XYZ file of C-alpha atoms in Angstrom:
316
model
C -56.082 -16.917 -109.798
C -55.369 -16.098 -105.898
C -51.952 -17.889 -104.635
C -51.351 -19.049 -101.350
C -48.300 -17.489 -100.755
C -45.469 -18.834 -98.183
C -46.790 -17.837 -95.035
C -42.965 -18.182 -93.383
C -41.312 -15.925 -96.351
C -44.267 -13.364 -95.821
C -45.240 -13.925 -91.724
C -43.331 -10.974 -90.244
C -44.836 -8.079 -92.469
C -48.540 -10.322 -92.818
C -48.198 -10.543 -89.218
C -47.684 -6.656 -88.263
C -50.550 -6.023 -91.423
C -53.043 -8.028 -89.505
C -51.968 -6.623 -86.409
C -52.072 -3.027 -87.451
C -55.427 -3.705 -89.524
C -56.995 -4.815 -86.095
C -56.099 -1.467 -84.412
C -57.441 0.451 -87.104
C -60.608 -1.120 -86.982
C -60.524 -0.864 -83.295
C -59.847 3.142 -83.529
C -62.822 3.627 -86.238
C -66.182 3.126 -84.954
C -68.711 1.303 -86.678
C -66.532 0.308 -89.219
C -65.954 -3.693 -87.681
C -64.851 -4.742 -91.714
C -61.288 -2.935 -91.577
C -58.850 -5.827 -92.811
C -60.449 -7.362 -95.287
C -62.948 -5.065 -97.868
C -66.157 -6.647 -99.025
C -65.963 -5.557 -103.625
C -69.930 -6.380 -103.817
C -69.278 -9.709 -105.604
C -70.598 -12.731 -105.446
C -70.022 -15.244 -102.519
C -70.121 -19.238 -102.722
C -73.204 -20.259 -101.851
C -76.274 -22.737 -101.918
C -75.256 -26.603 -101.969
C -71.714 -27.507 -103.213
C -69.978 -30.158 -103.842
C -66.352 -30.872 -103.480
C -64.789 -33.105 -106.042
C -61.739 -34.200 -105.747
C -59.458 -34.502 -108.728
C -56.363 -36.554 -107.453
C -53.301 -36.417 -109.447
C -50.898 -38.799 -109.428
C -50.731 -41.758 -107.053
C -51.785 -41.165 -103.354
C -52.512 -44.022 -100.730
C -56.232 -45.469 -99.722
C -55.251 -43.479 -96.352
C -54.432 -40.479 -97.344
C -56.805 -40.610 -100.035
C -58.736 -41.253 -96.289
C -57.575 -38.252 -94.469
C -58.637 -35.675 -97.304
C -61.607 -36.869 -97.411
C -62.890 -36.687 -93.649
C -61.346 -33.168 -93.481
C -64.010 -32.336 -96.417
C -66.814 -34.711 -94.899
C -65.867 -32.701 -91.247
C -66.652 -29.113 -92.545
C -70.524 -29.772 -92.931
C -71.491 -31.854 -89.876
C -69.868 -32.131 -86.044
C -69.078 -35.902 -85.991
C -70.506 -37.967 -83.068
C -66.941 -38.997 -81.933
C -65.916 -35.417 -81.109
C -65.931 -35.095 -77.599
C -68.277 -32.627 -76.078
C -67.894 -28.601 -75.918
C -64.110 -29.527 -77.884
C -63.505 -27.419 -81.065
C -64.198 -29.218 -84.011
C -63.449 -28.663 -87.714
C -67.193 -27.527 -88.371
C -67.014 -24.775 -85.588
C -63.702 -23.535 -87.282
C -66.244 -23.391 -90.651
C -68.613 -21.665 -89.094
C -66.722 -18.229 -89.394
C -67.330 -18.224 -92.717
C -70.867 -17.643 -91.895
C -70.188 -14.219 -90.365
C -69.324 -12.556 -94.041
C -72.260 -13.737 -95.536
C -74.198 -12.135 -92.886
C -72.001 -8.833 -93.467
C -72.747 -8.971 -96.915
C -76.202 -8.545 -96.582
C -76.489 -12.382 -98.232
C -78.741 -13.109 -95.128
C -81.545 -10.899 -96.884
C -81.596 -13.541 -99.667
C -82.156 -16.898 -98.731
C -81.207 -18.222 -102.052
C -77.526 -17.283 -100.808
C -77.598 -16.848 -97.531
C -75.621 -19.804 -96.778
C -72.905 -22.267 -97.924
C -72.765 -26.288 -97.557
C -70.043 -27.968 -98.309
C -70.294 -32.039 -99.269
C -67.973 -34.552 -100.219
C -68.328 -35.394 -103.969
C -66.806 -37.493 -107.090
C -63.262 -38.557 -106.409
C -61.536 -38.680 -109.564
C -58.119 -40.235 -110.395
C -55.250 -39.701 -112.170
C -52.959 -41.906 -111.095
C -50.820 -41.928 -114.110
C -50.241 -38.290 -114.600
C -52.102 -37.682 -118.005
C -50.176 -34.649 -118.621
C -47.029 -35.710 -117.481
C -45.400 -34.687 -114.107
C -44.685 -30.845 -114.663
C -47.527 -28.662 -114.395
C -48.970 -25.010 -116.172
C -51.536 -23.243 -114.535
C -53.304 -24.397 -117.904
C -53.190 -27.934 -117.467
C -54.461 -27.523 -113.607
C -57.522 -25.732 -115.127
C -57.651 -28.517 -117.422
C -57.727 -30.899 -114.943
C -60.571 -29.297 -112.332
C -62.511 -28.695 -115.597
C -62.987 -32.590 -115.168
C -65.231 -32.324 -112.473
C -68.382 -31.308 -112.665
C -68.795 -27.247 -113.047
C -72.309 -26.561 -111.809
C -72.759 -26.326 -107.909
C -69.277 -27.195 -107.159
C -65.851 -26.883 -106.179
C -63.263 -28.899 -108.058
C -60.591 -29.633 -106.010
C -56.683 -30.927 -108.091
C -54.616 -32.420 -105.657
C -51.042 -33.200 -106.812
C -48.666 -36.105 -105.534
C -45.335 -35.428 -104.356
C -43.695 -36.308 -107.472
C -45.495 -33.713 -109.310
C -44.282 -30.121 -110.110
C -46.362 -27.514 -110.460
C -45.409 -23.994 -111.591
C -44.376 -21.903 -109.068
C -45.172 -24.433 -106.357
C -41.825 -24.304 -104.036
C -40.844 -20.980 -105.150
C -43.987 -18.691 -104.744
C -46.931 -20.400 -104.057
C -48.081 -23.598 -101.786
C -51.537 -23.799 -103.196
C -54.087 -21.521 -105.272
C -57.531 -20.924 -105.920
C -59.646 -19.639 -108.628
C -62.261 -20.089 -111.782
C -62.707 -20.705 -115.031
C -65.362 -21.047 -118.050
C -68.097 -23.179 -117.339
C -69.786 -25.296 -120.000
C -73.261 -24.639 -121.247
C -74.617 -20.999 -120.693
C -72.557 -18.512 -121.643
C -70.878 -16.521 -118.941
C -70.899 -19.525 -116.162
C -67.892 -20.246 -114.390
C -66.740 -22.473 -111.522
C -64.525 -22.065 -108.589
C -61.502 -24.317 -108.358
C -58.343 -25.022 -106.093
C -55.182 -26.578 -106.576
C -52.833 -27.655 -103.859
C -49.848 -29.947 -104.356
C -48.137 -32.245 -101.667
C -44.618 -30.948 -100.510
C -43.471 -33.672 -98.443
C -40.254 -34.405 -100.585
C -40.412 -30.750 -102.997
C -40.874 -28.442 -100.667
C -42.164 -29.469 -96.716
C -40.108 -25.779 -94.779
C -42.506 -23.263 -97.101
C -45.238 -25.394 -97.583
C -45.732 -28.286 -94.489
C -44.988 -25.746 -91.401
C -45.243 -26.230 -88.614
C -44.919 -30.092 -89.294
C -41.263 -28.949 -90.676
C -38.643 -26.798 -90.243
C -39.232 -23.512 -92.090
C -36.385 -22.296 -94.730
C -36.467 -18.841 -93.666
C -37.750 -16.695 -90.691
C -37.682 -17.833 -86.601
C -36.483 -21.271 -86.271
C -38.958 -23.208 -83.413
C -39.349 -27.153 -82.380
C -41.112 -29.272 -85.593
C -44.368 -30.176 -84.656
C -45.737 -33.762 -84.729
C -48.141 -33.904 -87.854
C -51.570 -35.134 -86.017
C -52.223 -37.511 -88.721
C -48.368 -38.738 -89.001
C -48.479 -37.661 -92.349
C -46.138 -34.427 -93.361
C -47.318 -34.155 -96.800
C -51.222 -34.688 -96.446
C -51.367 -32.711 -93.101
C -49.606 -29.846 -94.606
C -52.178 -30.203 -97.590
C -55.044 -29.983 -95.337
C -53.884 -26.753 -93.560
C -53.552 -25.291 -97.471
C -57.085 -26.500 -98.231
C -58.539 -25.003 -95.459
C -57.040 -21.864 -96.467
C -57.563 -21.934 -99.846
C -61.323 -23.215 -99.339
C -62.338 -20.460 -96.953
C -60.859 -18.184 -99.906
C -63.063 -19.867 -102.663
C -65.873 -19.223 -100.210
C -65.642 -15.683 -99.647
C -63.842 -14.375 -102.684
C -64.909 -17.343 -105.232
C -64.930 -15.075 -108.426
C -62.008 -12.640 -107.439
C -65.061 -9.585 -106.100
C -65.759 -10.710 -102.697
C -63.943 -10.072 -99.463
C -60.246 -9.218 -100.068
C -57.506 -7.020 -99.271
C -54.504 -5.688 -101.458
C -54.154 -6.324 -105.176
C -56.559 -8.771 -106.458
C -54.049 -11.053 -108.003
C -52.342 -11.540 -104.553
C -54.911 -10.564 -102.320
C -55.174 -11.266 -98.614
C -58.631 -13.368 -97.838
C -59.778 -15.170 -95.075
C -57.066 -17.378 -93.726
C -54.403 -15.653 -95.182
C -55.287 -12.534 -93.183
C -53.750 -14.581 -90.356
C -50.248 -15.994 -91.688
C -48.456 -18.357 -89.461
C -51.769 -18.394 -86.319
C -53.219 -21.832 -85.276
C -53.567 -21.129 -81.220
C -53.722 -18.474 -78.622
C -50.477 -16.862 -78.276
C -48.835 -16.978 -81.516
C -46.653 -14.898 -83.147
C -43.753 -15.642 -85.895
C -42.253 -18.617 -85.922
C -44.586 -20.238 -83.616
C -47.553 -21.579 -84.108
C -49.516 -20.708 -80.768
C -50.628 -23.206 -77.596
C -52.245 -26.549 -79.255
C -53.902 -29.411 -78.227
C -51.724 -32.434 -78.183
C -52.413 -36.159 -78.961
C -51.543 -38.104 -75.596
C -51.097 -41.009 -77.636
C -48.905 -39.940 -81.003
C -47.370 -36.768 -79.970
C -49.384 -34.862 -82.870
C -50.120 -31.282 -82.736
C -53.877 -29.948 -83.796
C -57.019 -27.728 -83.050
C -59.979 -29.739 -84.533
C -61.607 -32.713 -84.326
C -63.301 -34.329 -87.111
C -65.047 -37.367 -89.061
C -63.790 -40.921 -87.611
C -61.793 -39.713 -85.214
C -59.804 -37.807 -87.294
C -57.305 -34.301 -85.480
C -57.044 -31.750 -87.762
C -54.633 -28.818 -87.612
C -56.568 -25.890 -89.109
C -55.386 -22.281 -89.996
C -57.061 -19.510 -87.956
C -59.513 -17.260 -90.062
C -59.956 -13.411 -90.180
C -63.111 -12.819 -87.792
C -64.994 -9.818 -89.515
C -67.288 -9.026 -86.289
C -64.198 -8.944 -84.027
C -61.924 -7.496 -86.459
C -59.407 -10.231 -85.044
C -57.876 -13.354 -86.431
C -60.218 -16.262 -84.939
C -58.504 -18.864 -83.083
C -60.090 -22.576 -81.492
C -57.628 -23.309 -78.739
């Protein structure tokens, strides 16, 4: 199981790590892969669903938001305006480690695509309102576990082990049913609006620890679900490239650094602790983001580790 860590307790030393991994790779020639090793496992690939297993009771809208940040990653929505960056340009990085991998040699996984799937509710907490990493398995193994990703999304009222003391969000697998020796990738991330919003919901709140900076307006006015989205997208681009704990990592494999987490803390040009780098801005609502997406939707996405530039990969 691979944690998403707090970015703010962690962003000074994951900050200079990045930094310092980017010189080295700079320094060594032909070696563009410095930060993050590829282990010669397997990467997600083919035709994948997302389920979504919702825990606990969320609203039709931001039942509404998930969903078109999931529905955004596979196609560029009409209502993006032209040559802006959009949430499946930010996806498209992924592509680059497949390509590094060699996966493009093998068209039978030479590339990922992401669709929305079953949405499946919980709304009245089945197994109660205080969480093991158990009973999350539990609950992603009720989704489907062939050609998917099983998403458990918590509701703020929900606790989760280790979520507001170590961890935001995590991803990993389990046991699949039928064949032996199947297994399917799964993530769990858990709202923080009213648990946990300065490690978990920055830069739409004030962080706990670390440099203090202006609270951003969440682009979606919605604390909780926007800082769930920015975990997703981390955690997802993690399940893509290091789905069965053998892919593209760095560090120990039980807290390794992947593809979004290579870049702690970066959303825009210029960033650096305790700020979140030069955004766009809704004229309209104030809200801070870097993506468009499906019906209209502004996004605020995490930059991801760029293996051909050895750099983390930012849209604005």
């Amino acid at each position: 199981m691979y944690s998403l860590v707090f970015k703010l307790f962690l962003v000074l030393s994951l900050f200079q790590i990045c930094v310092s991994g980017r010189k080295l790779a700079e320094e060594e020639e032909g070696n563009q892969f410095q930060l993050l090793k590829y282990h010669k496992g397997a990467l997600l690939s083919g035709k994948i669903s997302v389920n979504i297993i919702w825990y606990g009771k969320f609203k039709p809208s931001q039942r509404a938001i998930i969903s078109d940040f999931i529905t955004s990653l596979s196609s560029h929505s009409k209502s993006t305006p032209l040559n802006q960056p959009s949430v499946a340009t930010w996806w498209k990085t992924t592509e680059k480690y497949y390509k590094l991998a060699g996966a493009d040699k093998n068209p039978s996984s030479s590339s990922l695509s992401l669709t929305l799937g079953k949405h499946i509710l919980d709304e009245n907490c089945s197994l109660g309102k205080s969480l093991t990493d158990r009973e999350i398995r539990k609950l992603a193994s009720k989704g489907d576990q062939h050609d998917a990703v099983n998403v458990v999304l918590t509701s703020a009222d929900v606790a989760v082990q280790g979520f507001g003391m170590s961890r935001c969000g995590t991803h990993g697998y389990a046991p699949g049913l039928g064949k032996r020796g199947t297994k399917f990738a799964y993530i769990w991330v858990g709202n923080s609006e009213t648990q946990c919003p300065g490690q978990c919901a920055w830069p739409f709140h004030a962080p706990v620890y670390g440099p203090q900076s202006p609270v951003l307006v969440a682009p979606n006015n919605d604390v909780g679900i926007d800082g769930m989205v920015i975990n997703l997208a981390s955690l997802l681009a993690g399940t893509a490239t290091n789905p069965f704990g053998n892919g593209y990592y760095q560090g120990p494999q039980t807290a390794p650094l992947e593809a979004a987490s290579a870049c702690p803390g970066v959303y825009g040009k210029g960033a650096y602790p305790g700020y979140a780098g030069n955004l766009l801005v809704d004229t309209t609502t104030g809200g801070s983001f870097n993506a468009y997406g499906a019906n209209g939707r502004k996004f605020l996405l995490p930059a991801l580790y760029d293996p051909t530039k050895s750099a983390c990969s930012t849209m604005v």
